[in-house]
């Protein structure tokens, strides 16, 4: 559907864009296996089912209640799972699939296998999962980050691309979803194709994580410790770094010029607030919210965040299901109170000084006091990227044209925990001819030459993940698989990202020369 233009109460132009259309189904639609039945597995199973031209055919998940939830919602419905629709481990799935292929090659009547797999397991499990799945030679979408360390990323590359000189036959995608939201795709068009504000000079980009979201995921949850997950910048903001690279380094569509790589990277940040020194005196020696006298007055009360009607929201429902995967089954069997009690029982779980360190770090403690947790990731961090003039003239171009898109510029990313907004990115772009403000719901363009203001409203669903980016990534990935499977298309390459260099800059309190870093840390290790 074409954009619909109108005027607001100030007479400024408004452009509203319709929802992207669902691709048409081929006779043999892409068949998708989900590996990992946590929140991201649910998100992608839902997106594939509702927004793409593919189908989910199986789930790999060791926790039975999580496996059944995805199976009933998106695979076998109210019936029982058929052979090949559920597995506890990916090793079990690989073994089954290899036998299925042998039987198919022998002429036996077997079910059709998967064309692609979505990797949605914990970050530190990505490398092992991808190495074990590599023999199946499937199309792969791996949830971000690809790996918690640069060594893991290099190892994954080697396992999937044993011969770098060969043309890839399968798609490998990392879940940097922000590229796929209608909002950011329109923002890129406005900046790089329409050149609505001329040459980009500076970008300020903020990722407001959300006070309760940060407490759930980065103080009590999976991503609270670098040693068991990754730095917060990598776990939370690798796709924010990616979107800055996409807007500022990747050439506009149709250009034959190489990316304009940033020259310098610097970063600063620390764990500022979620630590014992900020614990309210009223909380005393309590380490768990459900045994704390200060709980009724504490904004970070686990009971409040996960069960209070005051905090009721889609996020609360999702987080509560993460805390207590059997919540829905308990409520179905015993009513709402049974579900609530199951949730509170999970929140009461705690550890003491005699609990083995491996047990403490090996699981989540969602009822733990946020000032007494074992978290160590940054709750506030900035990254600054800087580019130098690198003109590159095509045939017949003037010096000014050679510099277009390749001039000096800066970009600053700010990840902050304490915000009312949850992951609703804010981006301010300053150009030679105007400025753009984008807030994940709208894009406002001010033109210095004409004085005009135009507000664009891309499609943003009420319940879409990352403002429809989860659906957008799924839609584009499955469509690409469909084109290769059914329409003879080739595989395209993906991009690099800069988070590991930024973390090195933060920890060493230095400015990293990125091209030199890339040659030493990546090209040198790969031997390409």
Short mmCIF file of C-alpha atoms in Angstrom, two decimals:
data_model
loop_
_atom_site.label_atom_id
_atom_site.label_comp_id
_atom_site.label_asym_id
_atom_site.label_seq_id
_atom_site.Cartn_x
_atom_site.Cartn_y
_atom_site.Cartn_z
CA UNK A 1 0.00 0.00 0.00
CA UNK A 2 1.30 3.47 -0.87
CA UNK A 3 2.16 5.98 1.87
CA UNK A 4 -0.78 8.09 3.04
CA UNK A 5 -0.01 11.81 3.51
CA UNK A 6 -1.87 14.30 5.70
CA UNK A 7 -1.24 17.38 7.85
CA UNK A 8 -1.03 17.66 11.63
CA UNK A 9 -2.53 20.46 13.75
CA UNK A 10 0.48 22.69 12.97
CA UNK A 11 0.20 22.18 9.23
CA UNK A 12 3.28 19.95 9.07
CA UNK A 13 3.24 17.03 6.66
CA UNK A 14 2.59 13.55 8.05
CA UNK A 15 3.27 10.32 6.16
CA UNK A 16 1.80 7.05 7.46
CA UNK A 17 3.00 3.70 6.13
CA UNK A 18 1.00 0.47 6.04
CA UNK A 19 2.00 -2.91 7.50
CA UNK A 20 4.41 -4.92 5.30
CA UNK A 21 2.61 -7.62 3.38
CA UNK A 22 3.07 -11.27 4.22
CA UNK A 23 4.94 -13.04 1.36
CA UNK A 24 3.00 -15.50 -0.73
CA UNK A 25 3.46 -19.19 0.06
CA UNK A 26 5.34 -21.40 -2.40
CA UNK A 27 4.19 -24.92 -3.14
CA UNK A 28 6.94 -26.19 -0.82
CA UNK A 29 7.23 -23.56 1.92
CA UNK A 30 10.43 -23.29 3.99
CA UNK A 31 10.39 -25.63 6.97
CA UNK A 32 11.84 -24.19 10.17
CA UNK A 33 13.27 -25.93 13.25
CA UNK A 34 13.48 -23.88 16.47
CA UNK A 35 16.43 -24.70 18.76
CA UNK A 36 15.78 -23.22 22.21
CA UNK A 37 12.34 -22.79 23.73
CA UNK A 38 12.89 -19.70 25.84
CA UNK A 39 11.54 -16.23 25.18
CA UNK A 40 13.39 -15.70 21.89
CA UNK A 41 12.35 -19.12 20.65
CA UNK A 42 8.72 -18.20 21.34
CA UNK A 43 9.16 -14.84 19.61
CA UNK A 44 10.57 -16.36 16.43
CA UNK A 45 8.13 -19.28 16.36
CA UNK A 46 5.27 -16.79 16.56
CA UNK A 47 6.81 -14.52 13.91
CA UNK A 48 7.45 -17.38 11.48
CA UNK A 49 3.90 -18.70 11.96
CA UNK A 50 2.08 -15.38 11.66
CA UNK A 51 4.23 -13.17 9.42
CA UNK A 52 6.24 -15.31 6.99
CA UNK A 53 5.72 -17.78 4.17
CA UNK A 54 7.31 -20.58 6.18
CA UNK A 55 6.15 -23.14 8.74
CA UNK A 56 7.59 -24.26 12.09
CA UNK A 57 8.03 -28.04 12.02
CA UNK A 58 9.86 -28.82 15.26
CA UNK A 59 11.27 -27.67 18.59
CA UNK A 60 14.51 -28.59 20.38
CA UNK A 61 14.32 -27.79 24.10
CA UNK A 62 15.37 -29.79 27.19
CA UNK A 63 12.71 -28.31 29.51
CA UNK A 64 9.49 -30.20 28.82
CA UNK A 65 7.09 -27.41 29.80
CA UNK A 66 8.82 -24.96 27.44
CA UNK A 67 8.92 -27.54 24.65
CA UNK A 68 5.21 -28.29 25.04
CA UNK A 69 4.31 -24.59 25.08
CA UNK A 70 5.87 -23.93 21.68
CA UNK A 71 4.65 -27.26 20.31
CA UNK A 72 1.04 -26.63 21.23
CA UNK A 73 1.09 -23.01 20.12
CA UNK A 74 2.87 -23.38 16.78
CA UNK A 75 3.47 -27.01 15.74
CA UNK A 76 1.13 -29.84 16.78
CA UNK A 77 -1.71 -27.87 18.37
CA UNK A 78 -4.08 -29.81 20.64
CA UNK A 79 -2.86 -33.16 19.39
CA UNK A 80 0.32 -35.05 20.26
CA UNK A 81 3.71 -34.51 18.64
CA UNK A 82 4.61 -36.69 15.69
CA UNK A 83 8.05 -38.21 15.19
CA UNK A 84 10.58 -35.49 14.39
CA UNK A 85 8.57 -32.64 15.91
CA UNK A 86 10.26 -32.47 19.33
CA UNK A 87 13.71 -33.18 20.70
CA UNK A 88 15.35 -32.59 24.08
CA UNK A 89 18.80 -31.75 22.68
CA UNK A 90 20.23 -30.62 19.36
CA UNK A 91 22.54 -33.67 19.35
CA UNK A 92 19.43 -35.85 19.45
CA UNK A 93 17.97 -33.87 16.56
CA UNK A 94 21.18 -34.11 14.49
CA UNK A 95 21.34 -37.88 14.97
CA UNK A 96 17.67 -38.28 14.01
CA UNK A 97 18.06 -36.05 10.95
CA UNK A 98 21.11 -37.93 9.66
CA UNK A 99 19.19 -41.22 9.91
CA UNK A 100 16.20 -39.62 8.17
CA UNK A 101 18.46 -38.57 5.29
CA UNK A 102 19.97 -42.04 5.03
CA UNK A 103 16.49 -43.56 4.86
CA UNK A 104 15.42 -41.01 2.25
CA UNK A 105 18.49 -41.79 0.14
CA UNK A 106 17.62 -45.50 0.38
CA UNK A 107 14.22 -44.79 -1.13
CA UNK A 108 12.18 -45.10 2.04
CA UNK A 109 9.05 -42.97 2.54
CA UNK A 110 10.11 -40.39 5.14
CA UNK A 111 8.88 -36.99 6.21
CA UNK A 112 10.51 -33.90 4.71
CA UNK A 113 13.29 -32.40 6.83
CA UNK A 114 13.95 -28.84 7.91
CA UNK A 115 15.36 -26.26 5.51
CA UNK A 116 16.51 -23.86 8.20
CA UNK A 117 17.08 -23.57 11.92
CA UNK A 118 16.67 -20.68 14.35
CA UNK A 119 19.29 -20.84 17.14
CA UNK A 120 17.69 -19.41 20.29
CA UNK A 121 19.70 -21.04 23.08
CA UNK A 122 21.77 -19.17 25.69
CA UNK A 123 24.57 -17.02 24.26
CA UNK A 124 27.35 -19.19 25.68
CA UNK A 125 25.82 -22.25 23.99
CA UNK A 126 25.82 -20.79 20.46
CA UNK A 127 29.27 -22.06 19.51
CA UNK A 128 28.63 -25.67 20.52
CA UNK A 129 25.18 -25.71 18.95
CA UNK A 130 26.41 -24.29 15.65
CA UNK A 131 29.44 -26.58 15.50
CA UNK A 132 27.24 -29.63 16.16
CA UNK A 133 24.62 -28.54 13.61
CA UNK A 134 27.16 -27.68 10.90
CA UNK A 135 27.13 -31.18 9.30
CA UNK A 136 23.45 -30.77 8.44
CA UNK A 137 24.28 -27.82 6.16
CA UNK A 138 21.06 -25.95 6.92
CA UNK A 139 20.24 -22.29 6.52
CA UNK A 140 20.85 -20.71 9.93
CA UNK A 141 19.50 -17.71 11.80
CA UNK A 142 21.42 -17.33 15.06
CA UNK A 143 20.06 -15.02 17.73
CA UNK A 144 22.39 -12.17 18.65
CA UNK A 145 25.06 -12.03 19.85
CA UNK A 146 26.74 -14.63 17.66
CA UNK A 147 29.06 -15.50 20.55
CA UNK A 148 30.12 -14.07 23.91
CA UNK A 149 33.76 -13.77 22.81
CA UNK A 150 35.67 -13.01 19.65
CA UNK A 151 37.30 -16.46 19.82
CA UNK A 152 33.84 -18.06 19.77
CA UNK A 153 32.84 -16.01 16.73
CA UNK A 154 36.02 -17.00 14.86
CA UNK A 155 35.48 -20.68 15.75
CA UNK A 156 31.88 -20.53 14.53
CA UNK A 157 33.00 -18.98 11.25
CA UNK A 158 35.57 -21.74 10.73
CA UNK A 159 33.06 -24.52 11.46
CA UNK A 160 30.48 -23.13 9.04
CA UNK A 161 32.91 -21.91 6.35
CA UNK A 162 35.77 -24.45 6.27
CA UNK A 163 36.80 -23.16 2.85
CA UNK A 164 36.61 -19.31 2.79
CA UNK A 165 37.34 -19.30 -0.95
CA UNK A 166 34.21 -21.30 -1.77
CA UNK A 167 30.90 -19.64 -2.59
CA UNK A 168 28.45 -20.15 0.33
CA UNK A 169 25.48 -22.33 -0.49
CA UNK A 170 23.46 -21.61 2.63
CA UNK A 171 22.31 -18.44 4.41
CA UNK A 172 23.88 -17.60 7.74
CA UNK A 173 22.23 -14.70 9.54
CA UNK A 174 22.75 -13.14 12.97
CA UNK A 175 19.67 -11.71 14.68
CA UNK A 176 20.54 -8.03 14.45
CA UNK A 177 16.85 -7.35 14.19
CA UNK A 178 16.90 -3.55 14.17
CA UNK A 179 17.80 -3.50 10.47
CA UNK A 180 14.47 -5.15 9.72
CA UNK A 181 12.00 -2.87 11.44
CA UNK A 182 9.89 -0.75 9.08
CA UNK A 183 10.97 2.24 11.20
CA UNK A 184 14.71 1.75 10.66
CA UNK A 185 14.37 0.74 7.03
CA UNK A 186 12.53 4.00 6.39
CA UNK A 187 15.12 5.93 8.43
CA UNK A 188 17.91 4.56 6.27
CA UNK A 189 16.02 5.45 3.09
CA UNK A 190 15.46 9.02 4.34
CA UNK A 191 19.14 9.42 5.23
CA UNK A 192 20.99 7.54 2.47
CA UNK A 193 18.66 7.45 -0.53
CA UNK A 194 16.59 10.61 -0.17
CA UNK A 195 19.51 12.51 1.41
CA UNK A 196 16.85 14.49 3.28
CA UNK A 197 19.40 16.18 5.56
CA UNK A 198 22.42 16.10 3.27
CA UNK A 199 25.65 14.63 4.56
CA UNK A 200 25.46 13.08 8.04
CA UNK A 201 27.74 14.84 10.51
CA UNK A 202 26.80 13.33 13.89
CA UNK A 203 24.45 10.79 15.48
CA UNK A 204 23.33 10.43 19.11
CA UNK A 205 21.62 7.09 19.71
CA UNK A 206 20.15 6.00 23.05
CA UNK A 207 19.07 2.54 24.11
CA UNK A 208 16.86 3.01 27.21
CA UNK A 209 16.85 -0.52 28.56
CA UNK A 210 14.12 0.11 31.15
CA UNK A 211 14.54 0.08 34.92
CA UNK A 212 12.50 -3.11 35.41
CA UNK A 213 13.80 -4.82 32.28
CA UNK A 214 17.39 -4.23 33.40
CA UNK A 215 16.65 -5.61 36.86
CA UNK A 216 15.02 -8.70 35.32
CA UNK A 217 17.65 -9.51 32.70
CA UNK A 218 20.92 -7.93 33.80
CA UNK A 219 20.76 -8.00 37.62
CA UNK A 220 18.78 -11.14 38.39
CA UNK A 221 18.65 -12.91 35.05
CA UNK A 222 20.67 -14.65 32.36
CA UNK A 223 22.87 -11.71 31.37
CA UNK A 224 23.99 -10.43 34.78
CA UNK A 225 27.59 -11.71 34.72
CA UNK A 226 30.23 -11.39 32.03
CA UNK A 227 31.72 -14.77 32.98
CA UNK A 228 28.49 -16.67 32.33
CA UNK A 229 27.06 -14.60 29.48
CA UNK A 230 28.72 -11.52 27.97
CA UNK A 231 29.23 -7.80 28.60
CA UNK A 232 25.94 -5.90 28.67
CA UNK A 233 26.99 -3.98 25.56
CA UNK A 234 27.28 -7.22 23.62
CA UNK A 235 24.19 -8.88 25.08
CA UNK A 236 21.93 -5.83 24.82
CA UNK A 237 23.36 -3.38 22.30
CA UNK A 238 25.24 -5.31 19.63
CA UNK A 239 22.39 -4.58 17.25
CA UNK A 240 22.47 -0.89 18.21
CA UNK A 241 26.13 -0.84 17.15
CA UNK A 242 25.04 -2.73 14.04
CA UNK A 243 22.36 -0.19 13.16
CA UNK A 244 24.87 2.66 13.50
CA UNK A 245 27.23 0.79 11.19
CA UNK A 246 24.37 0.18 8.76
CA UNK A 247 23.41 3.86 8.70
CA UNK A 248 26.88 5.38 8.69
CA UNK A 249 29.32 2.88 7.15
CA UNK A 250 27.35 0.76 4.68
CA UNK A 251 26.93 2.43 1.25
CA UNK A 252 23.53 3.42 -0.06
CA UNK A 253 21.74 0.90 -2.31
CA UNK A 254 23.21 0.90 -5.81
CA UNK A 255 26.64 2.12 -4.76
CA UNK A 256 29.68 0.07 -5.76
CA UNK A 257 31.94 1.71 -3.17
CA UNK A 258 33.18 -0.21 -0.12
CA UNK A 259 31.95 0.51 3.41
CA UNK A 260 33.32 3.61 5.15
CA UNK A 261 34.92 1.93 8.17
CA UNK A 262 35.18 3.94 11.40
CA UNK A 263 38.71 4.89 12.39
CA UNK A 264 38.47 5.21 16.17
CA UNK A 265 36.37 3.56 18.85
CA UNK A 266 36.22 4.57 22.51
CA UNK A 267 33.94 3.56 25.36
CA UNK A 268 33.33 4.19 29.03
CA UNK A 269 30.95 2.63 31.50
CA UNK A 270 30.61 0.75 34.76
CA UNK A 271 28.24 -0.86 37.25
CA UNK A 272 27.03 2.30 38.97
CA UNK A 273 23.88 1.48 40.91
CA UNK A 274 22.90 -2.18 41.30
CA UNK A 275 25.36 -2.96 44.09
CA UNK A 276 25.40 -3.19 47.86
CA UNK A 277 26.58 0.38 48.46
CA UNK A 278 23.19 1.67 47.25
CA UNK A 279 21.08 -0.75 49.32
CA UNK A 280 18.46 1.11 51.44
CA UNK A 281 19.12 0.90 55.18
CA UNK A 282 15.50 -0.20 55.69
CA UNK A 283 16.26 -3.47 53.86
CA UNK A 284 18.69 -4.53 56.57
CA UNK A 285 20.38 -7.88 55.95
CA UNK A 286 17.63 -9.24 53.68
CA UNK A 287 18.80 -10.80 50.42
CA UNK A 288 15.40 -11.84 49.02
CA UNK A 289 12.44 -9.56 48.31
CA UNK A 290 9.87 -11.88 49.86
CA UNK A 291 11.61 -11.79 53.25
CA UNK A 292 12.45 -8.07 53.20
CA UNK A 293 10.75 -5.47 55.40
CA UNK A 294 11.46 -2.80 52.76
CA UNK A 295 9.77 -4.77 49.95
CA UNK A 296 6.44 -2.86 49.93
CA UNK A 297 8.30 0.43 49.39
CA UNK A 298 10.97 -0.76 46.96
CA UNK A 299 10.49 -0.08 43.26
CA UNK A 300 12.66 -3.11 42.44
CA UNK A 301 10.53 -5.51 44.49
CA UNK A 302 10.39 -8.80 42.59
CA UNK A 303 6.86 -9.36 43.85
CA UNK A 304 5.84 -5.99 42.41
CA UNK A 305 7.63 -6.40 39.09
CA UNK A 306 6.32 -9.92 38.39
CA UNK A 307 2.85 -9.98 39.96
CA UNK A 308 1.55 -6.55 41.01
CA UNK A 309 -1.59 -5.33 39.18
CA UNK A 310 0.07 -1.89 39.21
CA UNK A 311 2.74 -3.25 36.86
CA UNK A 312 0.43 -5.37 34.69
CA UNK A 313 1.64 -5.42 31.09
CA UNK A 314 2.65 -7.72 28.26
CA UNK A 315 6.23 -7.54 29.59
CA UNK A 316 5.10 -8.59 33.07
CA UNK A 317 3.35 -11.65 31.62
CA UNK A 318 6.40 -12.57 29.56
CA UNK A 319 8.85 -12.08 32.45
CA UNK A 320 6.63 -14.05 34.85
CA UNK A 321 6.59 -16.96 32.39
CA UNK A 322 10.41 -16.80 32.26
CA UNK A 323 10.57 -16.90 36.08
CA UNK A 324 8.06 -19.76 36.28
CA UNK A 325 7.77 -21.70 32.97
CA UNK A 326 5.02 -23.91 34.45
CA UNK A 327 2.91 -20.87 35.40
CA UNK A 328 0.29 -21.39 32.70
CA UNK A 329 -0.08 -25.10 33.43
CA UNK A 330 -0.44 -24.45 37.18
CA UNK A 331 -3.09 -21.78 36.54
CA UNK A 332 -4.96 -24.07 34.13
CA UNK A 333 -4.99 -26.94 36.62
CA UNK A 334 -5.62 -25.04 39.85
CA UNK A 335 -6.86 -21.57 38.92
CA UNK A 336 -5.22 -18.14 39.08
CA UNK A 337 -4.23 -18.47 42.74
CA UNK A 338 -2.35 -21.70 42.03
CA UNK A 339 -0.46 -19.95 39.27
CA UNK A 340 0.36 -17.01 41.53
CA UNK A 341 1.61 -19.30 44.30
CA UNK A 342 3.83 -21.19 41.86
CA UNK A 343 5.33 -17.84 40.80
CA UNK A 344 5.89 -16.69 44.39
CA UNK A 345 7.53 -20.03 45.24
CA UNK A 346 10.06 -19.40 42.49
CA UNK A 347 10.68 -15.87 43.78
CA UNK A 348 11.33 -17.17 47.32
CA UNK A 349 14.28 -19.22 46.13
CA UNK A 350 17.54 -17.74 47.41
CA UNK A 351 21.12 -18.59 48.19
CA UNK A 352 23.39 -18.03 51.17
CA UNK A 353 27.10 -17.87 51.96
CA UNK A 354 27.35 -21.67 51.99
CA UNK A 355 25.80 -22.13 48.54
CA UNK A 356 28.45 -23.34 46.06
CA UNK A 357 29.58 -20.58 43.70
CA UNK A 358 28.85 -22.80 40.69
CA UNK A 359 25.23 -23.14 41.77
CA UNK A 360 24.85 -19.39 42.33
CA UNK A 361 26.23 -18.45 38.93
CA UNK A 362 24.67 -21.40 37.13
CA UNK A 363 21.04 -20.29 37.37
CA UNK A 364 18.79 -17.24 37.79
CA UNK A 365 17.55 -15.85 41.12
CA UNK A 366 14.58 -13.66 40.23
CA UNK A 367 13.59 -12.92 43.82
CA UNK A 368 17.08 -11.75 44.81
CA UNK A 369 17.58 -8.23 46.16
CA UNK A 370 18.97 -6.12 43.31
CA UNK A 371 21.55 -4.68 45.73
CA UNK A 372 22.73 -8.14 46.86
CA UNK A 373 22.99 -9.98 43.53
CA UNK A 374 26.17 -11.35 41.94
CA UNK A 375 25.82 -9.13 38.85
CA UNK A 376 28.85 -7.34 37.40
CA UNK A 377 27.81 -5.99 33.96
CA UNK A 378 27.64 -2.28 33.22
CA UNK A 379 24.34 -0.53 33.90
CA UNK A 380 25.47 2.65 32.13
CA UNK A 381 27.81 2.78 29.12
CA UNK A 382 28.65 4.98 26.17
CA UNK A 383 30.45 4.14 22.93
CA UNK A 384 31.83 6.72 20.51
CA UNK A 385 32.67 5.90 16.89
CA UNK A 386 34.65 8.36 14.76
CA UNK A 387 35.24 8.43 11.03
CA UNK A 388 37.83 10.38 9.02
CA UNK A 389 37.53 11.83 5.52
CA UNK A 390 38.13 8.98 3.06
CA UNK A 391 37.10 10.25 -0.39
CA UNK A 392 36.88 7.63 -3.11
CA UNK A 393 36.24 8.89 -6.63
CA UNK A 394 34.38 6.85 -9.21
CA UNK A 395 34.92 7.66 -12.87
CA UNK A 396 33.94 11.27 -13.61
CA UNK A 397 33.19 12.25 -9.98
CA UNK A 398 34.14 15.61 -8.56
CA UNK A 399 36.07 15.82 -5.27
CA UNK A 400 32.83 16.69 -3.46
CA UNK A 401 31.04 13.71 -5.00
CA UNK A 402 33.96 11.44 -4.06
CA UNK A 403 33.50 12.48 -0.42
CA UNK A 404 29.73 11.89 -0.34
CA UNK A 405 28.94 9.35 2.37
CA UNK A 406 32.63 9.07 3.22
CA UNK A 407 33.23 12.27 5.16
CA UNK A 408 34.30 12.65 8.78
CA UNK A 409 31.51 12.08 11.30
CA UNK A 410 30.85 10.78 14.79
CA UNK A 411 28.28 8.54 16.44
CA UNK A 412 27.57 8.07 20.14
CA UNK A 413 25.64 5.15 21.62
CA UNK A 414 24.32 5.45 25.18
CA UNK A 415 23.01 2.36 26.96
CA UNK A 416 21.22 3.32 30.18
CA UNK A 417 19.34 1.18 32.68
CA UNK A 418 17.12 3.77 34.41
CA UNK A 419 14.36 4.67 32.00
CA UNK A 420 10.60 4.38 31.84
CA UNK A 421 10.82 3.40 28.18
CA UNK A 422 11.82 -0.21 27.53
CA UNK A 423 14.09 -0.64 24.51
CA UNK A 424 12.35 2.21 22.68
CA UNK A 425 15.40 3.58 20.90
CA UNK A 426 15.91 7.31 20.44
CA UNK A 427 18.08 8.52 17.55
CA UNK A 428 19.06 12.10 16.71
CA UNK A 429 20.86 12.55 13.38
CA UNK A 430 22.49 15.87 12.48
CA UNK A 431 23.23 16.65 8.84
CA UNK A 432 24.59 19.51 6.79
CA UNK A 433 21.11 20.33 5.44
CA UNK A 434 18.85 19.35 8.33
CA UNK A 435 18.24 17.05 11.27
CA UNK A 436 16.21 13.93 12.00
CA UNK A 437 14.73 12.76 15.28
CA UNK A 438 13.51 9.16 15.46
CA UNK A 439 11.82 7.66 18.52
CA UNK A 440 10.97 4.12 17.28
CA UNK A 441 7.39 5.21 16.54
CA UNK A 442 7.92 8.21 14.27
CA UNK A 443 10.65 9.95 12.27
CA UNK A 444 10.68 13.76 12.19
CA UNK A 445 12.67 15.49 9.44
CA UNK A 446 13.60 19.18 9.62
CA UNK A 447 15.00 20.73 6.44
CA UNK A 448 17.25 23.76 6.97
CA UNK A 449 16.98 24.92 3.36
CA UNK A 450 13.20 25.11 3.17
CA UNK A 451 12.23 25.28 6.83
CA UNK A 452 9.85 22.38 6.21
CA UNK A 453 9.06 19.70 8.77
CA UNK A 454 7.73 16.26 7.87
CA UNK A 455 6.74 13.49 10.28
CA UNK A 456 6.77 9.87 9.10
CA UNK A 457 4.86 7.15 10.96
CA UNK A 458 6.08 3.70 9.91
CA UNK A 459 4.03 0.64 10.74
CA UNK A 460 4.49 -0.23 14.43
CA UNK A 461 2.32 -3.11 15.74
CA UNK A 462 0.93 -2.92 19.26
CA UNK A 463 2.62 -6.18 20.28
CA UNK A 464 5.43 -6.50 17.75
CA UNK A 465 8.90 -7.27 19.10
CA UNK A 466 11.45 -4.49 18.58
CA UNK A 467 8.77 -2.43 16.74
CA UNK A 468 8.12 -5.25 14.23
CA UNK A 469 11.85 -5.94 13.75
CA UNK A 470 11.53 -9.52 15.05
CA UNK A 471 8.78 -10.12 12.52
CA UNK A 472 10.74 -8.25 9.84
CA UNK A 473 13.87 -10.32 10.33
CA UNK A 474 11.86 -13.55 10.31
CA UNK A 475 9.96 -12.45 7.22
CA UNK A 476 13.15 -11.57 5.30
CA UNK A 477 15.12 -14.64 6.42
CA UNK A 478 12.37 -17.12 5.57
CA UNK A 479 11.70 -15.35 2.26
CA UNK A 480 15.41 -15.64 1.41
CA UNK A 481 15.32 -19.36 2.20
CA UNK A 482 12.22 -19.68 0.01
CA UNK A 483 13.96 -17.94 -2.90
CA UNK A 484 16.93 -20.28 -2.67
CA UNK A 485 14.82 -23.40 -2.15
CA UNK A 486 12.13 -22.70 -4.74
CA UNK A 487 13.35 -19.96 -7.06
CA UNK A 488 17.07 -20.51 -7.69
CA UNK A 489 18.44 -17.45 -5.86
CA UNK A 490 22.05 -17.16 -4.64
CA UNK A 491 23.34 -16.54 -1.11
CA UNK A 492 24.50 -13.03 -0.16
CA UNK A 493 27.09 -12.13 2.46
CA UNK A 494 26.50 -10.41 5.81
CA UNK A 495 28.44 -7.75 7.78
CA UNK A 496 30.89 -7.31 10.66
CA UNK A 497 30.27 -5.57 13.96
CA UNK A 498 32.30 -3.54 16.44
CA UNK A 499 31.30 -4.46 19.96
CA UNK A 500 34.42 -6.40 20.93
CA UNK A 501 36.62 -3.45 19.93
CA UNK A 502 34.42 -1.11 22.00
CA UNK A 503 34.73 -3.37 25.06
CA UNK A 504 38.51 -3.47 24.65
CA UNK A 505 38.52 0.33 24.55
CA UNK A 506 36.39 0.56 27.72
CA UNK A 507 38.40 -1.94 29.74
CA UNK A 508 41.78 -0.54 28.69
CA UNK A 509 40.62 3.10 28.95
CA UNK A 510 41.97 3.80 25.50
CA UNK A 511 40.91 4.68 21.95
CA UNK A 512 41.06 1.73 19.56
CA UNK A 513 42.26 2.19 15.99
CA UNK A 514 39.62 -0.04 14.46
CA UNK A 515 41.18 -0.97 11.07
CA UNK A 516 44.39 -2.07 12.82
CA UNK A 517 42.40 -3.94 15.47
CA UNK A 518 40.36 -5.73 12.80
CA UNK A 519 43.45 -6.84 10.90
CA UNK A 520 45.14 -8.16 14.04
CA UNK A 521 42.24 -9.67 15.98
CA UNK A 522 40.03 -11.00 13.17
CA UNK A 523 41.83 -11.28 9.83
CA UNK A 524 44.97 -12.57 11.52
CA UNK A 525 43.09 -15.24 13.47
CA UNK A 526 41.11 -16.38 10.45
CA UNK A 527 44.18 -16.48 8.25
CA UNK A 528 42.31 -15.01 5.28
#
